Amino acid sequence: MSDVIRLIGIRDTPLSVDEVFNAVGDPAAGGTTVFVGTVRDHDHAQAVKALSYSAHPTVERELRRVMEKVAADFPVRALAAVHRVGDLEIGDLAVVVAASCPHRGEAFEACRRLIDDLKAQVPIWKHQTFADGGEEWVGAC
């Protein structure tokens, strides 16, 4: 199962959609789905001034566990996931995940599960500072 997990990364450098897409290329895959999460300029109807992500030291182990569960539940040919940490700017890529499967429906479902479970279970936290001076921490798990 671990052979379908082609790329896992927690990085303090810009992410590449091409790297993630290329990682899940497989001749037996008829469908590939890529999800890209970007830093937006607002949240909760408030203007976002600054944003940073931090991660627990176990983050890659937990991300692998999530990916293994997706691979067990769907007929994936390949999975990839990378997430930024550190200070990000509006418009920066925060997370890129991808799944390739024999058929498009499976690829959509597997990619959706991957990003949803990553956000719910992987120990990555977002700290937002709003234009009005307020701030909040958002926990992924």
mmCIF file of N, CA and C in Angstrom:
data_model
loop_
_atom_site.group_PDB
_atom_site.id
_atom_site.type_symbol
_atom_site.label_atom_id
_atom_site.label_comp_id
_atom_site.label_asym_id
_atom_site.label_seq_id
_atom_site.Cartn_x
_atom_site.Cartn_y
_atom_site.Cartn_z
ATOM 1 N N MET A 1 0.820 -1.194 0.000
ATOM 2 C CA MET A 1 0.000 0.000 0.000
ATOM 3 C C MET A 1 0.864 1.258 0.000
ATOM 4 N N SER A 2 1.993 1.209 0.693
ATOM 5 C CA SER A 2 2.830 2.401 0.756
ATOM 6 C C SER A 2 3.425 2.764 -0.602
ATOM 7 N N ASP A 3 3.410 1.824 -1.552
ATOM 8 C CA ASP A 3 3.931 2.149 -2.884
ATOM 9 C C ASP A 3 3.019 3.095 -3.650
ATOM 10 N N VAL A 4 1.762 3.255 -3.224
ATOM 11 C CA VAL A 4 0.877 4.222 -3.876
ATOM 12 C C VAL A 4 1.056 5.622 -3.301
ATOM 13 N N ILE A 5 1.692 5.726 -2.150
ATOM 14 C CA ILE A 5 1.976 7.030 -1.558
ATOM 15 C C ILE A 5 3.280 7.515 -2.169
ATOM 16 N N ARG A 6 3.150 8.421 -3.110
ATOM 17 C CA ARG A 6 4.296 8.842 -3.914
ATOM 18 C C ARG A 6 4.987 10.099 -3.397
ATOM 19 N N LEU A 7 4.263 10.925 -2.639
ATOM 20 C CA LEU A 7 4.855 12.173 -2.180
ATOM 21 C C LEU A 7 4.151 12.627 -0.906
ATOM 22 N N ILE A 8 4.961 12.878 0.121
ATOM 23 C CA ILE A 8 4.489 13.479 1.369
ATOM 24 C C ILE A 8 5.464 14.598 1.688
ATOM 25 N N GLY A 9 4.945 15.776 2.000
ATOM 26 C CA GLY A 9 5.856 16.861 2.343
ATOM 27 C C GLY A 9 5.223 17.916 3.207
ATOM 28 N N ILE A 10 5.976 18.375 4.178
ATOM 29 C CA ILE A 10 5.632 19.535 4.986
ATOM 30 C C ILE A 10 6.781 20.495 4.754
ATOM 31 N N ARG A 11 6.503 21.631 4.147
ATOM 32 C CA ARG A 11 7.575 22.497 3.645
ATOM 33 C C ARG A 11 7.407 23.947 4.053
ATOM 34 N N ASP A 12 8.544 24.602 4.223
ATOM 35 C CA ASP A 12 8.529 26.038 4.487
ATOM 36 C C ASP A 12 8.904 26.826 3.230
ATOM 37 N N THR A 13 8.811 26.172 2.091
ATOM 38 C CA THR A 13 9.095 26.786 0.796
ATOM 39 C C THR A 13 7.854 26.658 -0.092
ATOM 40 N N PRO A 14 7.753 27.477 -1.145
ATOM 41 C CA PRO A 14 6.567 27.416 -2.012
ATOM 42 C C PRO A 14 6.309 26.017 -2.571
ATOM 43 N N LEU A 15 5.013 25.712 -2.720
ATOM 44 C CA LEU A 15 4.581 24.414 -3.232
ATOM 45 C C LEU A 15 4.421 24.469 -4.746
ATOM 46 N N SER A 16 4.498 23.298 -5.373
ATOM 47 C CA SER A 16 4.374 23.183 -6.821
ATOM 48 C C SER A 16 3.240 22.225 -7.185
ATOM 49 N N VAL A 17 2.239 22.748 -7.889
ATOM 50 C CA VAL A 17 1.159 21.901 -8.397
ATOM 51 C C VAL A 17 1.735 20.873 -9.370
ATOM 52 N N ASP A 18 2.662 21.288 -10.216
ATOM 53 C CA ASP A 18 3.263 20.358 -11.179
ATOM 54 C C ASP A 18 3.953 19.198 -10.487
ATOM 55 N N GLU A 19 4.675 19.476 -9.399
ATOM 56 C CA GLU A 19 5.363 18.391 -8.679
ATOM 57 C C GLU A 19 4.358 17.361 -8.164
ATOM 58 N N VAL A 20 3.273 17.842 -7.577
ATOM 59 C CA VAL A 20 2.264 16.941 -7.023
ATOM 60 C C VAL A 20 1.562 16.176 -8.137
ATOM 61 N N PHE A 21 1.175 16.861 -9.187
ATOM 62 C CA PHE A 21 0.524 16.206 -10.325
ATOM 63 C C PHE A 21 1.433 15.138 -10.934
ATOM 64 N N ASN A 22 2.681 15.472 -11.156
ATOM 65 C CA ASN A 22 3.622 14.512 -11.734
ATOM 66 C C ASN A 22 3.860 13.314 -10.826
ATOM 67 N N ALA A 23 3.790 13.518 -9.521
ATOM 68 C CA ALA A 23 4.025 12.424 -8.577
ATOM 69 C C ALA A 23 2.966 11.336 -8.673
ATOM 70 N N VAL A 24 1.743 11.696 -9.051
ATOM 71 C CA VAL A 24 0.666 10.706 -9.089
ATOM 72 C C VAL A 24 0.418 10.136 -10.488
ATOM 73 N N GLY A 25 1.269 10.485 -11.433
ATOM 74 C CA GLY A 25 1.119 9.929 -12.777
ATOM 75 C C GLY A 25 1.255 8.412 -12.750
ATOM 76 N N ASP A 26 0.339 7.734 -13.422
ATOM 77 C CA ASP A 26 0.355 6.277 -13.446
ATOM 78 C C ASP A 26 -0.342 5.803 -14.717
ATOM 79 N N PRO A 27 0.274 4.880 -15.475
ATOM 80 C CA PRO A 27 -0.334 4.436 -16.728
ATOM 81 C C PRO A 27 -1.665 3.704 -16.555
ATOM 82 N N ALA A 28 -1.960 3.206 -15.360
ATOM 83 C CA ALA A 28 -3.225 2.515 -15.121
ATOM 84 C C ALA A 28 -4.315 3.450 -14.615
ATOM 85 N N ALA A 29 -3.999 4.723 -14.457
ATOM 86 C CA ALA A 29 -4.978 5.684 -13.941
ATOM 87 C C ALA A 29 -5.712 6.356 -15.091
ATOM 88 N N GLY A 30 -7.028 6.280 -15.053
ATOM 89 C CA GLY A 30 -7.850 6.972 -16.032
ATOM 90 C C GLY A 30 -8.340 8.311 -15.538
ATOM 91 N N GLY A 31 -8.151 8.566 -14.230
ATOM 92 C CA GLY A 31 -8.579 9.833 -13.648
ATOM 93 C C GLY A 31 -7.589 10.308 -12.608
ATOM 94 N N THR A 32 -7.289 11.579 -12.666
ATOM 95 C CA THR A 32 -6.420 12.208 -11.672
ATOM 96 C C THR A 32 -7.097 13.481 -11.208
ATOM 97 N N THR A 33 -7.188 13.640 -9.900
ATOM 98 C CA THR A 33 -7.784 14.833 -9.322
ATOM 99 C C THR A 33 -6.753 15.524 -8.442
ATOM 100 N N VAL A 34 -6.642 16.835 -8.615
ATOM 101 C CA VAL A 34 -5.721 17.650 -7.819
ATOM 102 C C VAL A 34 -6.543 18.711 -7.105
ATOM 103 N N PHE A 35 -6.291 18.880 -5.804
ATOM 104 C CA PHE A 35 -6.904 19.963 -5.046
ATOM 105 C C PHE A 35 -5.800 20.907 -4.598
ATOM 106 N N VAL A 36 -6.034 22.207 -4.793
ATOM 107 C CA VAL A 36 -5.082 23.238 -4.394
ATOM 108 C C VAL A 36 -5.796 24.183 -3.427
ATOM 109 N N GLY A 37 -5.256 24.293 -2.224
ATOM 110 C CA GLY A 37 -5.781 25.234 -1.238
ATOM 111 C C GLY A 37 -4.888 26.463 -1.195
ATOM 112 N N THR A 38 -5.494 27.639 -1.325
ATOM 113 C CA THR A 38 -4.736 28.892 -1.344
ATOM 114 C C THR A 38 -5.125 29.776 -0.167
ATOM 115 N N VAL A 39 -4.229 30.678 0.188
ATOM 116 C CA VAL A 39 -4.491 31.634 1.253
ATOM 117 C C VAL A 39 -5.407 32.718 0.694
ATOM 118 N N ARG A 40 -6.555 32.881 1.323
ATOM 119 C CA ARG A 40 -7.509 33.895 0.868
ATOM 120 C C ARG A 40 -7.372 35.161 1.705
ATOM 121 N N ASP A 41 -7.940 36.242 1.215
ATOM 122 C CA ASP A 41 -7.795 37.548 1.859
ATOM 123 C C ASP A 41 -8.853 37.830 2.909
ATOM 124 N N HIS A 42 -9.686 36.836 3.222
ATOM 125 C CA HIS A 42 -10.734 37.031 4.218
ATOM 126 C C HIS A 42 -11.090 35.700 4.870
ATOM 127 N N ASP A 43 -11.654 35.772 6.042
ATOM 128 C CA ASP A 43 -12.199 34.606 6.724
ATOM 129 C C ASP A 43 -13.197 35.130 7.752
ATOM 130 N N HIS A 44 -14.326 34.458 7.896
ATOM 131 C CA HIS A 44 -15.369 34.902 8.830
ATOM 132 C C HIS A 44 -15.770 36.355 8.553
ATOM 133 N N ALA A 45 -15.830 36.737 7.283
ATOM 134 C CA ALA A 45 -16.207 38.097 6.868
ATOM 135 C C ALA A 45 -15.247 39.158 7.403
ATOM 136 N N GLN A 46 -14.016 38.760 7.699
ATOM 137 C CA GLN A 46 -12.997 39.699 8.159
ATOM 138 C C GLN A 46 -11.814 39.652 7.197
ATOM 139 N N ALA A 47 -11.188 40.798 7.011
ATOM 140 C CA ALA A 47 -10.001 40.860 6.158
ATOM 141 C C ALA A 47 -8.817 40.209 6.877
ATOM 142 N N VAL A 48 -8.136 39.305 6.179
ATOM 143 C CA VAL A 48 -6.957 38.647 6.730
ATOM 144 C C VAL A 48 -5.725 39.465 6.362
ATOM 145 N N LYS A 49 -4.934 39.805 7.368
ATOM 146 C CA LYS A 49 -3.719 40.588 7.178
ATOM 147 C C LYS A 49 -2.486 39.686 7.082
ATOM 148 N N ALA A 50 -2.439 38.641 7.902
ATOM 149 C CA ALA A 50 -1.285 37.737 7.923
ATOM 150 C C ALA A 50 -1.752 36.339 8.308
ATOM 151 N N LEU A 51 -0.990 35.346 7.865
ATOM 152 C CA LEU A 51 -1.342 33.965 8.138
ATOM 153 C C LEU A 51 -0.068 33.142 8.239
ATOM 154 N N SER A 52 -0.046 32.221 9.190
ATOM 155 C CA SER A 52 1.075 31.288 9.271
ATOM 156 C C SER A 52 0.550 29.927 9.704
ATOM 157 N N TYR A 53 1.267 28.896 9.289
ATOM 158 C CA TYR A 53 0.941 27.526 9.662
ATOM 159 C C TYR A 53 2.090 26.959 10.482
ATOM 160 N N SER A 54 1.731 26.155 11.468
ATOM 161 C CA SER A 54 2.744 25.413 12.219
ATOM 162 C C SER A 54 2.267 23.966 12.318
ATOM 163 N N ALA A 55 3.223 23.072 12.562
ATOM 164 C CA ALA A 55 2.905 21.646 12.573
ATOM 165 C C ALA A 55 3.589 20.962 13.752
ATOM 166 N N HIS A 56 2.949 19.947 14.250
ATOM 167 C CA HIS A 56 3.511 19.099 15.307
ATOM 168 C C HIS A 56 4.614 18.233 14.703
ATOM 169 N N PRO A 57 5.609 17.846 15.487
ATOM 170 C CA PRO A 57 6.688 16.992 14.951
ATOM 171 C C PRO A 57 6.210 15.669 14.347
ATOM 172 N N THR A 58 5.024 15.188 14.720
ATOM 173 C CA THR A 58 4.498 13.931 14.178
ATOM 174 C C THR A 58 3.718 14.113 12.882
ATOM 175 N N VAL A 59 3.740 15.289 12.308
ATOM 176 C CA VAL A 59 2.865 15.631 11.190
ATOM 177 C C VAL A 59 3.010 14.674 10.003
ATOM 178 N N GLU A 60 4.223 14.337 9.615
ATOM 179 C CA GLU A 60 4.376 13.455 8.447
ATOM 180 C C GLU A 60 3.872 12.049 8.747
ATOM 181 N N ARG A 61 4.094 11.568 9.952
ATOM 182 C CA ARG A 61 3.583 10.239 10.322
ATOM 183 C C ARG A 61 2.060 10.223 10.266
ATOM 184 N N GLU A 62 1.431 11.289 10.776
ATOM 185 C CA GLU A 62 -0.034 11.357 10.763
ATOM 186 C C GLU A 62 -0.578 11.518 9.346
ATOM 187 N N LEU A 63 0.112 12.286 8.532
ATOM 188 C CA LEU A 63 -0.304 12.435 7.140
ATOM 189 C C LEU A 63 -0.206 11.100 6.415
ATOM 190 N N ARG A 64 0.848 10.355 6.657
ATOM 191 C CA ARG A 64 0.986 9.015 6.045
ATOM 192 C C ARG A 64 -0.160 8.111 6.491
ATOM 193 N N ARG A 65 -0.529 8.159 7.760
ATOM 194 C CA ARG A 65 -1.626 7.335 8.263
ATOM 195 C C ARG A 65 -2.927 7.674 7.529
ATOM 196 N N VAL A 66 -3.208 8.958 7.354
ATOM 197 C CA VAL A 66 -4.403 9.389 6.614
ATOM 198 C C VAL A 66 -4.348 8.870 5.179
ATOM 199 N N MET A 67 -3.189 8.996 4.543
ATOM 200 C CA MET A 67 -3.054 8.558 3.151
ATOM 201 C C MET A 67 -3.202 7.042 3.034
ATOM 202 N N GLU A 68 -2.688 6.297 3.989
ATOM 203 C CA GLU A 68 -2.838 4.834 3.969
ATOM 204 C C GLU A 68 -4.300 4.438 4.078
ATOM 205 N N LYS A 69 -5.071 5.167 4.880
ATOM 206 C CA LYS A 69 -6.505 4.880 5.016
ATOM 207 C C LYS A 69 -7.237 5.170 3.707
ATOM 208 N N VAL A 70 -6.897 6.272 3.050
ATOM 209 C CA VAL A 70 -7.504 6.575 1.750
ATOM 210 C C VAL A 70 -7.160 5.472 0.754
ATOM 211 N N ALA A 71 -5.908 5.043 0.753
ATOM 212 C CA ALA A 71 -5.476 3.980 -0.165
ATOM 213 C C ALA A 71 -6.194 2.662 0.122
ATOM 214 N N ALA A 72 -6.528 2.411 1.375
ATOM 215 C CA ALA A 72 -7.250 1.185 1.734
ATOM 216 C C ALA A 72 -8.718 1.252 1.328
ATOM 217 N N ASP A 73 -9.283 2.457 1.302
ATOM 218 C CA ASP A 73 -10.709 2.618 1.037
ATOM 219 C C ASP A 73 -11.068 2.855 -0.432
ATOM 220 N N PHE A 74 -10.083 3.208 -1.249
ATOM 221 C CA PHE A 74 -10.324 3.513 -2.657
ATOM 222 C C PHE A 74 -9.290 2.789 -3.509
ATOM 223 N N PRO A 75 -9.616 2.527 -4.777
ATOM 224 C CA PRO A 75 -8.667 1.846 -5.664
ATOM 225 C C PRO A 75 -7.629 2.812 -6.250
ATOM 226 N N VAL A 76 -6.891 3.479 -5.367
ATOM 227 C CA VAL A 76 -5.939 4.482 -5.838
ATOM 228 C C VAL A 76 -4.719 3.831 -6.468
ATOM 229 N N ARG A 77 -4.226 4.481 -7.490
ATOM 230 C CA ARG A 77 -2.960 4.100 -8.103
ATOM 231 C C ARG A 77 -1.830 4.898 -7.478
ATOM 232 N N ALA A 78 -2.123 6.150 -7.068
ATOM 233 C CA ALA A 78 -1.106 7.003 -6.457
ATOM 234 C C ALA A 78 -1.759 8.134 -5.682
ATOM 235 N N LEU A 79 -1.073 8.551 -4.606
ATOM 236 C CA LEU A 79 -1.495 9.685 -3.793
ATOM 237 C C LEU A 79 -0.295 10.592 -3.542
ATOM 238 N N ALA A 80 -0.571 11.883 -3.383
ATOM 239 C CA ALA A 80 0.471 12.848 -3.036
ATOM 240 C C ALA A 80 -0.163 13.949 -2.208
ATOM 241 N N ALA A 81 0.617 14.478 -1.248
ATOM 242 C CA ALA A 81 0.135 15.580 -0.427
ATOM 243 C C ALA A 81 1.317 16.380 0.093
ATOM 244 N N VAL A 82 1.247 17.704 -0.061
ATOM 245 C CA VAL A 82 2.243 18.610 0.505
ATOM 246 C C VAL A 82 1.512 19.778 1.157
ATOM 247 N N HIS A 83 2.063 20.259 2.271
ATOM 248 C CA HIS A 83 1.454 21.371 3.001
ATOM 249 C C HIS A 83 2.549 22.342 3.406
ATOM 250 N N ARG A 84 2.258 23.625 3.328
ATOM 251 C CA ARG A 84 3.204 24.669 3.742
ATOM 252 C C ARG A 84 3.131 24.870 5.244
ATOM 253 N N VAL A 85 4.239 25.289 5.812
ATOM 254 C CA VAL A 85 4.305 25.813 7.167
ATOM 255 C C VAL A 85 5.059 27.132 7.106
ATOM 256 N N GLY A 86 4.933 27.922 8.161
ATOM 257 C CA GLY A 86 5.585 29.222 8.195
ATOM 258 C C GLY A 86 4.635 30.315 7.756
ATOM 259 N N ASP A 87 5.207 31.488 7.498
ATOM 260 C CA ASP A 87 4.423 32.652 7.093
ATOM 261 C C ASP A 87 4.090 32.590 5.613
ATOM 262 N N LEU A 88 2.817 32.800 5.278
ATOM 263 C CA LEU A 88 2.360 32.787 3.894
ATOM 264 C C LEU A 88 1.716 34.121 3.557
ATOM 265 N N GLU A 89 1.696 34.420 2.268
ATOM 266 C CA GLU A 89 1.063 35.641 1.750
ATOM 267 C C GLU A 89 -0.282 35.280 1.122
ATOM 268 N N ILE A 90 -1.141 36.276 0.979
ATOM 269 C CA ILE A 90 -2.408 36.074 0.286
ATOM 270 C C ILE A 90 -2.101 35.549 -1.119
ATOM 271 N N GLY A 91 -2.806 34.489 -1.504
ATOM 272 C CA GLY A 91 -2.609 33.884 -2.816
ATOM 273 C C GLY A 91 -1.617 32.738 -2.833
ATOM 274 N N ASP A 92 -0.807 32.592 -1.779
ATOM 275 C CA ASP A 92 0.152 31.474 -1.727
ATOM 276 C C ASP A 92 -0.583 30.146 -1.671
ATOM 277 N N LEU A 93 0.054 29.111 -2.180
ATOM 278 C CA LEU A 93 -0.480 27.759 -2.059
ATOM 279 C C LEU A 93 -0.198 27.266 -0.652
ATOM 280 N N ALA A 94 -1.236 26.834 0.048
ATOM 281 C CA ALA A 94 -1.095 26.320 1.404
ATOM 282 C C ALA A 94 -1.020 24.803 1.420
ATOM 283 N N VAL A 95 -1.743 24.152 0.519
ATOM 284 C CA VAL A 95 -1.783 22.694 0.475
ATOM 285 C C VAL A 95 -2.100 22.255 -0.950
ATOM 286 N N VAL A 96 -1.468 21.158 -1.372
ATOM 287 C CA VAL A 96 -1.774 20.553 -2.667
ATOM 288 C C VAL A 96 -1.843 19.048 -2.440
ATOM 289 N N VAL A 97 -2.971 18.441 -2.815
ATOM 290 C CA VAL A 97 -3.128 16.995 -2.717
ATOM 291 C C VAL A 97 -3.617 16.463 -4.060
ATOM 292 N N ALA A 98 -3.315 15.198 -4.319
ATOM 293 C CA ALA A 98 -3.753 14.594 -5.581
ATOM 294 C C ALA A 98 -3.968 13.099 -5.400
ATOM 295 N N ALA A 99 -4.877 12.584 -6.198
ATOM 296 C CA ALA A 99 -5.157 11.153 -6.229
ATOM 297 C C ALA A 99 -5.364 10.730 -7.669
ATOM 298 N N SER A 100 -4.773 9.606 -8.034
ATOM 299 C CA SER A 100 -5.058 9.018 -9.341
ATOM 300 C C SER A 100 -5.641 7.632 -9.116
ATOM 301 N N CYS A 101 -6.666 7.324 -9.918
ATOM 302 C CA CYS A 101 -7.416 6.080 -9.799
ATOM 303 C C CYS A 101 -7.773 5.588 -11.208
ATOM 304 N N PRO A 102 -8.250 4.355 -11.304
ATOM 305 C CA PRO A 102 -8.645 3.857 -12.623
ATOM 306 C C PRO A 102 -9.740 4.698 -13.289
ATOM 307 N N HIS A 103 -10.650 5.271 -12.503
ATOM 308 C CA HIS A 103 -11.773 6.023 -13.059
ATOM 309 C C HIS A 103 -11.915 7.381 -12.371
ATOM 310 N N ARG A 104 -12.526 8.353 -13.055
ATOM 311 C CA ARG A 104 -12.606 9.717 -12.547
ATOM 312 C C ARG A 104 -13.396 9.833 -11.254
ATOM 313 N N GLY A 105 -14.515 9.134 -11.138
ATOM 314 C CA GLY A 105 -15.324 9.219 -9.926
ATOM 315 C C GLY A 105 -14.544 8.812 -8.690
ATOM 316 N N GLU A 106 -13.791 7.746 -8.814
ATOM 317 C CA GLU A 106 -12.956 7.279 -7.702
ATOM 318 C C GLU A 106 -11.880 8.308 -7.373
ATOM 319 N N ALA A 107 -11.316 8.921 -8.403
ATOM 320 C CA ALA A 107 -10.266 9.922 -8.183
ATOM 321 C C ALA A 107 -10.837 11.135 -7.440
ATOM 322 N N PHE A 108 -12.035 11.591 -7.830
ATOM 323 C CA PHE A 108 -12.669 12.706 -7.127
ATOM 324 C C PHE A 108 -12.933 12.347 -5.664
ATOM 325 N N GLU A 109 -13.496 11.165 -5.438
ATOM 326 C CA GLU A 109 -13.827 10.754 -4.072
ATOM 327 C C GLU A 109 -12.582 10.591 -3.209
ATOM 328 N N ALA A 110 -11.541 9.976 -3.750
ATOM 329 C CA ALA A 110 -10.308 9.755 -2.993
ATOM 330 C C ALA A 110 -9.628 11.083 -2.665
ATOM 331 N N CYS A 111 -9.589 12.007 -3.611
ATOM 332 C CA CYS A 111 -8.965 13.307 -3.374
ATOM 333 C C CYS A 111 -9.765 14.094 -2.341
ATOM 334 N N ARG A 112 -11.071 14.045 -2.427
ATOM 335 C CA ARG A 112 -11.927 14.737 -1.449
ATOM 336 C C ARG A 112 -11.689 14.184 -0.054
ATOM 337 N N ARG A 113 -11.634 12.865 0.071
ATOM 338 C CA ARG A 113 -11.375 12.250 1.378
ATOM 339 C C ARG A 113 -9.995 12.637 1.888
ATOM 340 N N LEU A 114 -9.007 12.650 0.996
ATOM 341 C CA LEU A 114 -7.647 12.992 1.401
ATOM 342 C C LEU A 114 -7.577 14.399 1.989
ATOM 343 N N ILE A 115 -8.132 15.381 1.312
ATOM 344 C CA ILE A 115 -8.043 16.750 1.834
ATOM 345 C C ILE A 115 -8.915 16.916 3.081
ATOM 346 N N ASP A 116 -10.094 16.313 3.104
ATOM 347 C CA ASP A 116 -10.958 16.444 4.274
ATOM 348 C C ASP A 116 -10.324 15.805 5.505
ATOM 349 N N ASP A 117 -9.752 14.616 5.348
ATOM 350 C CA ASP A 117 -9.128 13.934 6.486
ATOM 351 C C ASP A 117 -7.830 14.617 6.903
ATOM 352 N N LEU A 118 -7.081 15.144 5.944
ATOM 353 C CA LEU A 118 -5.881 15.909 6.276
ATOM 354 C C LEU A 118 -6.276 17.080 7.191
ATOM 355 N N LYS A 119 -7.282 17.843 6.776
ATOM 356 C CA LYS A 119 -7.699 19.014 7.550
ATOM 357 C C LYS A 119 -8.238 18.618 8.927
ATOM 358 N N ALA A 120 -8.875 17.475 9.044
ATOM 359 C CA ALA A 120 -9.505 17.065 10.301
ATOM 360 C C ALA A 120 -8.563 16.319 11.244
ATOM 361 N N GLN A 121 -7.535 15.640 10.707
ATOM 362 C CA GLN A 121 -6.764 14.714 11.534
ATOM 363 C C GLN A 121 -5.269 14.981 11.620
ATOM 364 N N VAL A 122 -4.718 15.753 10.717
ATOM 365 C CA VAL A 122 -3.273 15.965 10.699
ATOM 366 C C VAL A 122 -2.950 17.208 11.540
ATOM 367 N N PRO A 123 -1.981 17.118 12.458
ATOM 368 C CA PRO A 123 -1.715 18.212 13.402
ATOM 369 C C PRO A 123 -0.981 19.408 12.781
ATOM 370 N N ILE A 124 -1.773 20.205 12.068
ATOM 371 C CA ILE A 124 -1.304 21.460 11.465
ATOM 372 C C ILE A 124 -2.254 22.546 11.943
ATOM 373 N N TRP A 125 -1.682 23.669 12.404
ATOM 374 C CA TRP A 125 -2.490 24.756 12.940
ATOM 375 C C TRP A 125 -2.263 26.023 12.142
ATOM 376 N N LYS A 126 -3.352 26.759 11.953
ATOM 377 C CA LYS A 126 -3.305 28.023 11.209
ATOM 378 C C LYS A 126 -3.494 29.176 12.184
ATOM 379 N N HIS A 127 -2.610 30.159 12.103
ATOM 380 C CA HIS A 127 -2.737 31.377 12.911
ATOM 381 C C HIS A 127 -3.023 32.530 11.957
ATOM 382 N N GLN A 128 -4.184 33.157 12.152
ATOM 383 C CA GLN A 128 -4.586 34.271 11.297
ATOM 384 C C GLN A 128 -4.595 35.559 12.102
ATOM 385 N N THR A 129 -4.099 36.613 11.481
ATOM 386 C CA THR A 129 -4.198 37.956 12.039
ATOM 387 C C THR A 129 -5.096 38.752 11.099
ATOM 388 N N PHE A 130 -6.100 39.398 11.677
ATOM 389 C CA PHE A 130 -7.062 40.145 10.886
ATOM 390 C C PHE A 130 -6.674 41.618 10.821
ATOM 391 N N ALA A 131 -7.201 42.302 9.823
ATOM 392 C CA ALA A 131 -6.889 43.712 9.599
ATOM 393 C C ALA A 131 -7.294 44.579 10.800
ATOM 394 N N ASP A 132 -8.303 44.176 11.549
ATOM 395 C CA ASP A 132 -8.750 44.951 12.711
ATOM 396 C C ASP A 132 -7.898 44.699 13.956
ATOM 397 N N GLY A 133 -6.850 43.867 13.813
ATOM 398 C CA GLY A 133 -5.968 43.556 14.935
ATOM 399 C C GLY A 133 -6.311 42.268 15.658
ATOM 400 N N GLY A 134 -7.479 41.726 15.416
ATOM 401 C CA GLY A 134 -7.858 40.456 16.032
ATOM 402 C C GLY A 134 -7.047 39.313 15.441
ATOM 403 N N GLU A 135 -7.083 38.193 16.123
ATOM 404 C CA GLU A 135 -6.372 37.021 15.618
ATOM 405 C C GLU A 135 -7.078 35.768 16.100
ATOM 406 N N GLU A 136 -6.777 34.654 15.435
ATOM 407 C CA GLU A 136 -7.320 33.368 15.863
ATOM 408 C C GLU A 136 -6.403 32.236 15.441
ATOM 409 N N TRP A 137 -6.440 31.193 16.219
ATOM 410 C CA TRP A 137 -5.768 29.932 15.882
ATOM 411 C C TRP A 137 -6.851 28.965 15.427
ATOM 412 N N VAL A 138 -6.582 28.286 14.334
ATOM 413 C CA VAL A 138 -7.511 27.275 13.817
ATOM 414 C C VAL A 138 -6.768 25.963 13.829
ATOM 415 N N GLY A 139 -7.274 24.998 14.576
ATOM 416 C CA GLY A 139 -6.630 23.699 14.672
ATOM 417 C C GLY A 139 -7.189 22.737 13.654
ATOM 418 N N ALA A 140 -6.291 21.979 13.056
ATOM 419 C CA ALA A 140 -6.717 20.995 12.074
ATOM 420 C C ALA A 140 -7.261 19.746 12.753
ATOM 421 N N CYS A 141 -6.927 19.563 14.019
ATOM 422 C CA CYS A 141 -7.425 18.365 14.706
ATOM 423 C C CYS A 141 -7.550 18.627 16.191
#
